[in-house]
Coordinates of C-alpha atoms and ligand atoms in Angstrom, one line a residue:
M1 CA 62.8 89.8 111.3
R2 CA 61.5 93.3 112.4
M3 CA 63.1 95.5 110.1
S4 CA 63.2 98.1 113.5
Q5 CA 65.6 95.6 115.3
L6 CA 67.2 94.6 111.9
F7 CA 71.2 95.6 112.7
A8 CA 71.6 97.5 109.3
T9 CA 71.8 100.7 108.6
T10 CA 71.5 101.9 104.7
L11 CA 73.6 104.8 103.7
R12 CA 71.8 107.3 100.9
E13 CA 75.1 108.4 99.6
V14 CA 77.7 106.2 97.7
P15 CA 80.8 106.2 100.1
A16 CA 83.7 108.0 98.2
E17 CA 86.2 104.6 98.6
A18 CA 84.1 102.3 96.8
E19 CA 84.5 102.3 93.1
I20 CA 82.3 99.3 91.8
A21 CA 78.6 98.5 92.3
S22 CA 79.2 95.6 94.4
H23 CA 81.5 97.1 97.0
Q24 CA 79.3 100.5 96.9
L25 CA 76.2 98.2 97.3
L26 CA 77.6 96.0 100.4
L27 CA 78.2 99.3 102.0
R28 CA 74.9 100.9 101.5
A29 CA 72.8 98.1 102.1
G30 CA 74.3 97.9 105.4
M31 CA 75.7 94.6 104.8
M32 CA 79.3 95.6 105.5
R33 CA 81.6 97.8 106.9
K34 CA 85.2 98.3 106.3
A35 CA 87.5 97.8 109.6
A36 CA 90.6 98.7 107.7
G37 CA 92.1 98.8 104.1
G38 CA 91.0 95.4 102.4
I39 CA 89.5 94.0 105.7
Y40 CA 85.6 93.9 106.4
V41 CA 83.1 93.3 109.0
F42 CA 80.2 91.2 107.6
L43 CA 76.9 92.7 109.1
P44 CA 73.9 90.0 109.9
L45 CA 72.1 90.7 106.1
G46 CA 75.7 90.1 104.7
L47 CA 76.6 87.3 106.8
R48 CA 73.1 85.4 106.0
V49 CA 74.2 85.9 102.1
L50 CA 77.4 84.0 102.9
H51 CA 76.1 81.1 105.0
K52 CA 73.7 80.6 102.0
I53 CA 76.6 80.6 99.7
E54 CA 78.2 78.3 102.0
T55 CA 75.6 75.8 102.3
I56 CA 75.3 75.3 98.4
V57 CA 78.9 74.7 98.6
R58 CA 78.9 72.1 101.4
E59 CA 75.9 70.2 100.0
E60 CA 77.8 70.3 96.6
M61 CA 81.3 69.2 98.2
D62 CA 79.6 66.6 100.0
R63 CA 78.0 65.1 97.2
T64 CA 80.9 64.4 95.5
G65 CA 82.2 62.3 98.9
A66 CA 84.5 65.3 100.0
Q67 CA 84.7 65.2 103.6
E68 CA 84.8 68.3 105.8
L69 CA 87.5 69.6 107.9
L70 CA 89.1 72.7 109.5
L71 CA 92.5 73.6 109.3
P72 CA 94.4 76.2 111.4
I73 CA 95.2 80.1 110.1
V74 CA 98.2 80.3 111.8
Q75 CA 100.4 77.8 110.5
P76 CA 104.2 77.3 111.4
A77 CA 106.7 78.6 108.9
E78 CA 108.7 75.3 108.6
L79 CA 106.3 73.5 106.7
W80 CA 106.5 76.8 104.1
Q81 CA 110.4 76.7 103.9
Q82 CA 110.0 73.0 103.0
T83 CA 107.9 73.6 100.0
G84 CA 110.5 76.8 99.5
R85 CA 107.2 79.1 99.5
W86 CA 108.2 80.9 102.7
D87 CA 110.2 83.0 100.8
V88 CA 108.4 82.6 97.2
Y89 CA 105.1 84.6 98.8
G90 CA 107.1 87.9 99.6
E91 CA 105.3 90.7 101.0
E92 CA 102.1 89.0 100.3
M93 CA 102.3 86.9 103.4
F94 CA 101.0 88.1 106.6
R95 CA 103.9 87.1 109.0
L96 CA 104.4 86.8 112.8
Q97 CA 106.4 85.4 115.7
D98 CA 105.0 83.7 119.0
R99 CA 106.6 84.8 122.1
H100 CA 109.5 82.0 121.9
G101 CA 110.4 83.8 118.2
R102 CA 109.1 80.7 116.6
S103 CA 107.9 82.4 113.2
F104 CA 104.4 81.6 111.6
C105 CA 102.1 83.2 108.8
L106 CA 98.6 83.6 108.6
G107 CA 97.6 81.2 105.9
P108 CA 97.1 82.7 102.3
T109 CA 96.2 79.0 101.2
H110 CA 96.6 75.6 102.8
E111 CA 98.5 73.2 100.4
E112 CA 101.3 72.9 102.7
I113 CA 99.6 71.9 106.3
I114 CA 97.2 69.8 104.5
T115 CA 99.9 67.7 102.6
W116 CA 101.7 67.7 105.8
L117 CA 98.5 66.2 107.7
V118 CA 98.1 63.5 105.0
A119 CA 101.7 62.8 105.2
N120 CA 101.0 61.9 108.5
E121 CA 97.6 60.4 108.2
V122 CA 98.0 58.1 105.1
Q123 CA 100.5 55.0 104.8
S124 CA 98.7 52.7 102.4
Y125 CA 97.0 52.8 99.1
R126 CA 94.1 51.5 101.1
Q127 CA 93.5 55.0 102.4
L128 CA 93.2 56.3 98.9
P129 CA 91.7 58.4 97.4
V130 CA 90.5 61.0 99.7
V131 CA 89.1 64.4 99.1
L132 CA 89.1 66.9 101.9
Y133 CA 87.8 70.5 102.2
Q134 CA 87.3 73.3 104.8
I135 CA 85.7 77.1 104.4
Q136 CA 88.1 79.1 106.2
N137 CA 89.6 82.3 106.3
K138 CA 92.3 83.2 104.2
Y139 CA 95.1 86.5 104.3
R140 CA 97.1 88.0 101.9
D141 CA 98.7 91.4 102.2
E142 CA 97.6 92.9 99.2
I143 CA 100.0 95.9 97.5
R144 CA 96.8 97.4 96.4
P145 CA 93.1 96.2 98.2
R146 CA 90.6 97.5 96.2
F147 CA 87.0 96.7 94.8
G148 CA 85.8 95.5 98.6
P149 CA 85.4 91.6 98.8
L150 CA 87.0 91.7 95.3
R151 CA 90.2 92.1 96.1
S152 CA 90.7 92.1 100.3
R153 CA 93.4 91.2 102.9
E154 CA 91.4 88.8 104.8
F155 CA 88.7 86.4 102.8
I156 CA 86.8 83.6 102.8
M157 CA 87.4 80.5 100.9
K158 CA 86.3 77.1 100.5
D159 CA 89.5 75.1 99.6
A160 CA 89.6 71.4 98.6
Y161 CA 92.5 69.0 98.1
S162 CA 92.3 65.4 96.7
F163 CA 94.9 63.0 97.4
D164 CA 95.4 60.0 94.8
R165 CA 97.4 57.1 93.9
D166 CA 97.7 57.7 90.1
A167 CA 97.1 60.1 87.4
A168 CA 93.8 58.5 86.5
G169 CA 92.3 58.9 90.0
L170 CA 93.4 62.8 89.9
D171 CA 91.6 63.0 86.3
E172 CA 88.3 61.5 88.2
N173 CA 88.5 63.7 91.1
Y174 CA 89.4 66.6 88.7
R175 CA 86.1 65.9 86.7
K176 CA 84.0 65.4 89.6
M177 CA 85.2 68.9 91.4
Y178 CA 84.4 70.5 87.8
E179 CA 81.0 69.1 87.7
A180 CA 80.5 70.3 91.1
Y181 CA 81.7 73.7 90.6
A182 CA 79.5 74.2 87.5
R183 CA 76.1 73.3 89.9
I184 CA 77.6 75.5 92.8
F185 CA 77.8 78.6 90.3
T186 CA 74.6 77.7 89.1
R187 CA 72.7 77.7 92.0
C188 CA 74.3 80.7 93.0
G189 CA 72.6 82.2 90.4
L190 CA 75.6 83.4 88.4
S191 CA 76.8 83.8 84.4
F192 CA 80.0 82.0 84.4
R193 CA 82.4 80.1 82.1
P194 CA 85.1 77.7 82.9
V195 CA 88.2 78.9 81.1
E196 CA 91.6 77.4 80.7
A197 CA 93.8 79.1 83.0
D198 CA 97.4 79.3 83.6
S199 CA 98.4 77.8 87.0
G200 CA 100.6 80.4 88.0
A201 CA 103.1 80.3 90.9
I202 CA 101.1 77.2 92.8
G203 CA 102.7 74.5 90.4
G204 CA 101.7 71.8 88.5
K205 CA 99.6 71.2 85.1
G206 CA 96.0 71.5 84.1
S207 CA 93.9 74.4 85.4
H208 CA 90.5 75.7 84.6
E209 CA 89.3 79.0 86.3
F210 CA 85.3 79.5 86.8
M211 CA 84.7 83.3 85.8
A212 CA 81.6 85.3 86.6
L213 CA 81.2 87.3 83.4
A214 CA 81.5 91.0 84.8
D215 CA 82.8 94.2 83.4
A216 CA 84.2 95.3 86.7
G217 CA 86.2 91.7 86.5
E218 CA 89.7 92.1 86.9
A219 CA 90.6 89.1 84.1
A220 CA 90.5 89.3 80.8
I221 CA 89.2 86.2 78.7
V222 CA 88.5 85.3 75.4
Y223 CA 86.1 83.0 74.1
C224 CA 84.5 81.3 71.1
D225 CA 81.1 80.9 70.4
A226 CA 81.5 78.6 67.9
C227 CA 83.1 75.7 69.8
G228 CA 83.1 77.0 73.5
Y229 CA 86.5 77.1 74.0
A230 CA 87.2 79.7 76.4
A231 CA 90.9 80.9 78.2
N232 CA 92.0 83.4 80.3
V233 CA 93.9 85.9 77.7
E234 CA 97.5 84.9 79.8
Q235 CA 96.7 81.2 78.7
A236 CA 95.2 81.5 74.9
E237 CA 97.1 79.7 72.5
C238 CA 97.5 81.5 69.0
L239 CA 97.7 79.8 65.8
P240 CA 100.5 80.3 63.6
P241 CA 99.7 82.7 61.0
E242 CA 99.5 80.0 58.1
G243 CA 96.5 78.7 60.2
D244 CA 94.8 82.1 59.6
G245 CA 93.6 82.3 55.9
E246 CA 93.1 86.2 56.5
A247 CA 96.5 87.0 57.5
E248 CA 98.0 84.6 54.9
A249 CA 96.2 86.4 51.8
Q250 CA 97.6 89.8 53.1
D251 CA 101.2 88.7 53.8
A252 CA 101.3 86.9 50.3
G253 CA 100.3 90.1 48.7
Q254 CA 102.9 91.8 50.3
A255 CA 105.4 89.4 49.4
R256 CA 104.5 90.0 45.7
A257 CA 105.0 93.6 46.1
G258 CA 108.3 93.2 47.9
E259 CA 109.7 91.0 45.1
A260 CA 108.9 93.4 42.5
S261 CA 110.4 96.4 44.2
E262 CA 113.9 95.8 46.2
P263 CA 114.8 92.7 47.7
G264 CA 117.3 94.0 50.7
W265 CA 116.4 95.8 53.7
R266 CA 117.5 99.7 53.9
R267 CA 117.7 102.3 56.5
V268 CA 115.5 105.2 56.9
E269 CA 115.6 108.1 59.2
T270 CA 112.3 108.3 61.2
P271 CA 112.9 111.5 63.5
G272 CA 111.1 111.5 67.2
Q273 CA 109.0 108.7 66.1
H274 CA 109.0 106.0 68.8
T275 CA 105.8 104.4 69.4
V276 CA 104.5 101.9 66.6
E277 CA 101.5 104.1 66.0
E278 CA 103.9 106.9 65.3
V279 CA 106.2 105.1 63.0
A280 CA 103.5 103.1 61.3
R281 CA 102.1 106.9 60.4
F282 CA 105.5 108.4 59.4
L283 CA 106.3 105.5 57.2
H284 CA 102.5 104.8 55.5
V285 CA 102.4 101.4 56.6
Q286 CA 100.0 99.6 59.1
P287 CA 101.3 98.5 62.6
R288 CA 100.9 94.9 61.6
N289 CA 104.1 95.7 59.0
L290 CA 106.1 96.6 62.1
I291 CA 108.2 94.3 64.4
K292 CA 108.2 95.3 67.7
T293 CA 111.8 94.6 69.6
M294 CA 111.5 94.2 73.2
I295 CA 114.3 93.5 75.7
Y296 CA 113.4 91.4 78.7
L297 CA 115.2 90.6 81.6
A298 CA 114.7 86.5 82.2
D299 CA 116.1 85.8 85.5
G300 CA 118.2 88.8 85.1
Q301 CA 119.4 87.8 81.9
P302 CA 118.7 90.0 78.8
V303 CA 116.7 88.2 75.5
A304 CA 115.3 90.2 73.0
V305 CA 111.7 89.4 72.3
L306 CA 109.9 90.0 68.7
V307 CA 106.1 90.4 68.0
R308 CA 104.2 91.7 65.5
G309 CA 103.4 95.7 65.9
D310 CA 99.8 94.8 66.3
H311 CA 100.3 92.3 68.8
D312 CA 101.6 92.0 72.5
V313 CA 104.1 89.7 74.3
N314 CA 102.4 87.3 76.5
E315 CA 104.9 87.3 79.5
I316 CA 103.3 84.1 80.8
K317 CA 104.0 82.3 77.6
L318 CA 107.9 83.8 77.5
G319 CA 108.3 82.7 80.9
H320 CA 107.2 79.3 80.0
V321 CA 109.2 78.8 77.0
L322 CA 112.3 80.5 78.8
D323 CA 111.7 78.1 81.6
V324 CA 112.6 81.3 83.9
R325 CA 110.8 82.2 87.2
H326 CA 110.7 86.3 86.5
V327 CA 110.3 87.9 83.3
F328 CA 110.3 91.5 83.0
L329 CA 110.5 94.3 80.7
A330 CA 114.5 95.6 80.8
D331 CA 115.1 99.1 82.2
A332 CA 116.0 101.9 80.0
E333 CA 119.6 101.1 81.0
T334 CA 119.9 97.4 80.0
T335 CA 118.2 98.3 76.6
E336 CA 120.3 100.8 75.7
R337 CA 123.4 98.9 76.8
V338 CA 122.1 95.8 74.6
T339 CA 120.9 97.9 71.4
G340 CA 123.5 100.5 71.3
A341 CA 120.4 103.1 71.3
P342 CA 117.9 105.1 73.2
V343 CA 114.5 103.0 73.7
G344 CA 112.4 103.0 71.0
F345 CA 114.5 101.9 68.5
A346 CA 115.5 98.4 69.3
G347 CA 115.3 95.6 66.6
P348 CA 116.8 92.3 65.5
I349 CA 119.8 93.4 63.2
G350 CA 122.9 95.0 64.5
L351 CA 122.2 94.7 68.4
A352 CA 125.3 96.2 70.1
Q353 CA 125.5 93.1 72.6
P354 CA 124.3 89.8 71.1
V355 CA 121.6 88.0 73.4
P356 CA 119.3 85.2 72.8
M357 CA 116.5 86.2 70.4
W358 CA 113.1 84.9 70.7
V359 CA 110.5 85.4 67.9
D360 CA 107.0 84.9 67.7
Q361 CA 105.6 82.9 65.2
A362 CA 103.6 85.3 63.5
V363 CA 106.5 87.4 62.9
M364 CA 108.2 84.8 60.8
A365 CA 105.1 85.1 58.4
M366 CA 106.0 88.7 57.8
K367 CA 107.6 90.0 54.6
E368 CA 109.1 93.6 53.7
A369 CA 108.6 94.5 57.7
V370 CA 109.9 97.5 59.4
T371 CA 112.0 97.2 62.4
G372 CA 114.0 99.3 64.7
G373 CA 117.5 100.1 63.7
N374 CA 119.4 100.1 66.8
A375 CA 120.4 103.5 66.2
K376 CA 118.8 106.6 67.3
D377 CA 116.0 108.1 64.8
T378 CA 116.4 104.8 62.6
H379 CA 114.5 102.2 61.3
L380 CA 114.7 99.3 58.6
V381 CA 112.9 98.9 56.1
G382 CA 112.1 96.0 53.8
V383 CA 113.2 93.3 56.5
D384 CA 112.3 89.4 55.7
P385 CA 112.8 87.8 58.7
T386 CA 113.5 84.3 57.5
V387 CA 116.2 86.0 54.9
H388 CA 117.8 88.5 57.0
F389 CA 117.2 87.9 60.8
P390 CA 120.8 86.5 62.2
A391 CA 121.2 83.1 62.9
G392 CA 120.3 80.9 66.2
Y393 CA 117.2 82.7 66.7
K394 CA 113.9 80.8 68.1
V395 CA 110.5 80.9 67.0
A396 CA 107.6 80.5 69.6
D397 CA 103.8 81.3 70.4
L398 CA 104.7 84.3 72.6
R399 CA 101.9 86.8 71.9
L400 CA 98.4 87.6 74.2
A401 CA 95.7 86.4 72.1
Q402 CA 93.2 89.2 70.7
P403 CA 89.7 89.3 69.8
G404 CA 89.3 88.5 66.0
D405 CA 92.0 85.9 66.1
L406 CA 90.9 82.6 64.7
C407 CA 89.9 79.9 67.5
P408 CA 92.7 78.0 68.2
R409 CA 90.5 75.0 69.2
C410 CA 87.7 74.7 66.2
R411 CA 90.0 77.0 63.6
R412 CA 86.3 78.2 62.5
G413 CA 85.0 80.9 65.3
R414 CA 86.7 84.0 65.8
L415 CA 87.7 85.1 69.4
Q416 CA 85.8 87.5 71.4
A417 CA 86.7 89.4 74.3
A418 CA 85.0 89.7 77.8
R419 CA 86.0 90.2 81.5
G420 CA 85.1 87.7 84.4
I421 CA 85.8 87.6 88.0
E422 CA 87.4 84.6 88.9
V423 CA 85.1 83.0 91.6
G424 CA 86.7 79.7 91.4
Q425 CA 89.7 77.6 90.2
V426 CA 90.6 73.9 90.2
F427 CA 94.3 72.5 89.7
K428 CA 96.2 69.7 89.1
L429 CA 99.0 70.0 91.3
G430 CA 100.6 66.5 90.9
T431 CA 103.4 65.5 93.2
K432 CA 105.2 69.1 93.9
Y433 CA 103.9 69.4 97.8
S434 CA 103.9 65.3 98.6
E435 CA 107.5 65.3 97.3
A436 CA 108.6 68.6 99.3
L437 CA 106.7 67.3 102.5
G438 CA 106.7 63.4 102.1
A439 CA 103.3 62.7 101.6
M440 CA 104.1 59.2 100.7
Y441 CA 101.8 56.0 100.2
L442 CA 102.8 52.2 99.8
D443 CA 101.2 49.9 97.1
E444 CA 100.2 46.6 97.2
N445 CA 104.0 45.1 96.6
G446 CA 105.6 47.6 99.5
R447 CA 106.9 50.2 97.4
S448 CA 106.5 53.8 98.1
H449 CA 105.2 56.3 95.6
P450 CA 104.5 60.1 96.3
I451 CA 100.4 60.9 96.5
I452 CA 99.2 62.6 93.4
M453 CA 97.2 66.1 94.6
G454 CA 94.8 68.2 93.0
C455 CA 93.0 71.9 94.8
Y456 CA 90.2 73.3 94.2
G457 CA 89.3 77.0 95.5
I458 CA 86.0 78.9 95.7
G459 CA 86.0 82.8 96.7
V460 CA 83.1 82.6 99.0
S461 CA 82.8 86.6 99.9
R462 CA 84.2 87.0 96.3
T463 CA 81.4 85.0 95.1
M464 CA 79.2 87.3 96.9
A465 CA 80.5 90.2 95.2
A466 CA 80.3 88.7 92.1
I467 CA 76.2 87.9 92.3
I468 CA 75.9 91.8 93.2
E469 CA 77.8 92.5 90.1
Q470 CA 75.7 90.7 87.8
C471 CA 72.4 91.0 89.8
H472 CA 71.9 94.7 90.6
D473 CA 70.3 97.7 89.0
E474 CA 70.1 101.8 90.2
H475 CA 67.9 101.0 92.8
G476 CA 70.4 98.3 94.4
I477 CA 70.9 94.7 95.0
A478 CA 68.6 92.0 93.4
W479 CA 69.4 88.7 95.0
P480 CA 68.9 85.5 93.5
M481 CA 66.1 83.6 95.5
T482 CA 69.0 80.9 96.4
V483 CA 71.4 83.2 98.4
A484 CA 68.9 86.2 99.5
P485 CA 69.3 87.3 103.0
Y486 CA 65.6 86.8 103.4
Q487 CA 63.1 85.7 100.7
V488 CA 60.4 88.2 101.4
I489 CA 59.7 91.7 103.0
V490 CA 56.4 92.7 103.9
V491 CA 55.6 96.4 103.9
P492 CA 52.8 98.0 105.5
V493 CA 52.2 101.3 103.4
N494 CA 51.6 103.1 106.8
A495 CA 52.4 100.8 110.0
A496 CA 50.2 103.6 112.1
E497 CA 47.1 102.6 110.5
A498 CA 45.4 99.5 112.5
P499 CA 44.0 97.5 109.6
Q500 CA 47.1 97.7 107.7
W501 CA 49.1 96.7 110.5
E502 CA 46.9 94.2 111.5
A503 CA 46.7 92.7 108.0
A504 CA 50.9 92.8 107.7
T505 CA 51.2 91.4 111.1
Q506 CA 49.1 88.4 110.0
V507 CA 50.6 88.0 106.8
Y508 CA 54.1 88.0 108.4
G509 CA 52.9 85.7 111.0
Q510 CA 51.8 83.1 108.5
L511 CA 54.7 83.5 106.0
Q512 CA 56.9 82.8 109.1
A513 CA 54.8 79.8 110.2
A514 CA 55.1 78.3 106.6
G515 CA 58.9 78.5 106.9
V516 CA 59.5 81.7 104.8
E517 CA 62.6 83.8 105.5
V518 CA 60.7 87.0 106.2
V519 CA 61.3 90.5 107.0
L520 CA 58.2 93.0 108.5
D521 CA 58.9 96.7 107.8
D522 CA 57.5 97.9 111.1
R523 CA 58.9 101.1 111.0
S524 CA 57.1 104.5 111.1
E525 CA 58.8 105.8 107.9
R526 CA 57.4 107.2 105.0
P527 CA 56.4 104.3 102.3
G528 CA 59.0 105.7 99.9
V529 CA 61.7 105.4 102.3
K530 CA 60.4 101.8 103.3
F531 CA 60.4 100.9 99.1
K532 CA 63.9 102.5 98.7
D533 CA 65.5 100.1 101.4
A534 CA 63.7 97.1 100.4
D535 CA 64.9 97.5 96.9
L536 CA 68.6 98.3 98.3
M537 CA 68.8 95.3 100.5
G538 CA 67.4 93.2 97.6
F539 CA 64.7 91.0 99.0
P540 CA 63.3 88.8 95.9
L541 CA 59.9 89.6 96.8
R542 CA 58.0 92.2 98.5
V543 CA 54.5 92.0 99.9
T544 CA 52.7 95.7 100.0
I545 CA 49.7 96.2 102.4
G546 CA 48.3 99.4 101.6
P547 CA 44.7 101.3 101.8
R548 CA 43.8 100.9 98.1
G549 CA 44.1 97.1 98.0
L550 CA 42.9 96.3 101.5
K551 CA 39.6 97.9 100.4
E552 CA 39.3 94.7 98.1
G553 CA 40.9 92.4 100.5
K554 CA 44.3 92.2 98.4
A555 CA 47.9 92.8 99.0
E556 CA 50.4 93.7 96.3
L557 CA 53.2 91.0 95.4
R558 CA 56.2 92.7 93.8
W559 CA 59.3 90.8 92.2
R560 CA 62.2 92.8 92.6
A561 CA 64.2 91.6 89.7
S562 CA 61.7 91.8 87.0
G563 CA 59.7 94.9 88.8
Q564 CA 56.3 92.4 88.1
E565 CA 53.8 93.0 89.8
E566 CA 50.5 91.1 90.9
A567 CA 47.6 91.7 93.4
V568 CA 46.8 88.7 95.5
P569 CA 43.9 88.3 98.2
L570 CA 45.0 88.1 101.7
D571 CA 44.1 84.8 102.3
Q572 CA 46.2 83.4 99.5
V573 CA 49.3 85.7 100.1
V574 CA 51.3 82.7 101.9
S575 CA 50.3 79.9 99.0
R576 CA 51.3 82.3 96.3
V577 CA 54.3 83.6 97.8
Q578 CA 55.6 79.9 98.5
Q579 CA 54.8 79.2 94.9
A580 CA 56.7 82.3 93.3
I581 CA 59.7 81.1 95.8
A582 CA 59.6 77.5 94.5
D583 CA 59.4 79.0 91.1
E584 CA 62.2 80.9 91.7
L585 CA 64.6 78.4 93.4
Q586 CA 63.9 75.9 89.9
R587 CA 65.2 78.5 87.9
Y588 CA 68.7 77.9 89.6
T589 CA 68.6 74.2 89.9
P590 CA 71.3 72.5 87.9
Ligands
ZN1 ZN1 86.3 77.8 68.3

């Protein structure tokens, strides 16, 4: 490819709409353009990267025995109504009607239609197991599309679905997919962690997210270096404080102090002190000595939820233990009605309206605690949960894990925090969709059973953005060799000088003949401009042909990522470049 003909215009300025590196660089390097909010054009260079990622995905899917098909983007509403998701999806679903008034959606995902397909095609256990996948556009009308391909409204996904007759079969397919995903992201050059995840709205039990580690990531994860445990912070378990040696020692110390002073709780005035920090400072205690009481609406019904002052409620865990669909922090009016006080003074003792009370397990280990007093400018001190809480409360793990927590798995390491971009997810779906859509099989005895399903997604366009988040510097993108749009760029310093031009075109032709993916910068631009563009677009290797090197019959080979340079005799450029490509590809081989 000649640069003068390449359909790619680079931008010197950072586009105002782009907040993070991947979004900025995809626009600046001429790989992508915005068509509408969260909807993008992929230009030739960007599309080459997407195709390379797709090729890696296909090779690894095929290696597991999965078979590729292509499902429609436009899907009939009836299938979604059968699983109940036509209503659940809400505003995020793009909906349309045909000329006869029939309703359709643009597929945000494809569980319904693939299950319908398999329900029609599979009758017998002899047809199982089967794993099907596609690489297809998906549509979600995000309320706030941002970060380019990381949160867009149209995006490319690989989605696979496994169909098994029993749980052991599902486990086996899940394991195969998990391993394929690790190979895919390794080959894409990503630094990633598989983390235990909440399976959220999609249903079913058992899920891992593959997180590309990046500060720009929207997902908060915690991990333990001692044992490798990693989890989405929404999912991470918390040990009861009994398991936490540090907390135990401190709590015991407070308990002794409490016995020595005063056995019961008492009311104190805390004028104008609302937040945990304000109250703690005012009363000369630590936030960990306070109990936060929050009124939530669980499917519309108020409940009181208690966590330690330095902890936060995990609304996903809360939703699970309450077994409800929606959990929201209550509005001020509800909180005031339940507590009989303005917001900021809720407590477990003396609520105006009795409501179910859920207490995080860490609270139960507290002594001499401070709680809200259910009256304006009032708190209670000296509260001992086991003694003073009104009867009928329930205890559970309800809080968000924090950095510094003892690892729930090995109980030796301390959790650390990181941010990640979710590039893939594997789910055990079970029979939710097969039961709703009648995907059954007959066993050896002619008995009918629902097929057991798993689903497995990879964000292809998102993976491209995640790679850039990890592989860039102030000059631009530095693609891993496995996904680079072209492997090499050949740059004559001055294309108007005949010897340079001749040497450059000769090397370019030889590399092409050797099967190397190569760009020739044949433009009459200044060398600085050409080098800047090459760095911005991120070709892994650059061959520069300039007057000084030519005198010695040499070209300069430069690695984009490391900046390493090497003078190579002209007649050895092809073999040296081939060797460098092979070495780079080897780095990303699982
Ligand atoms: Zn651990």
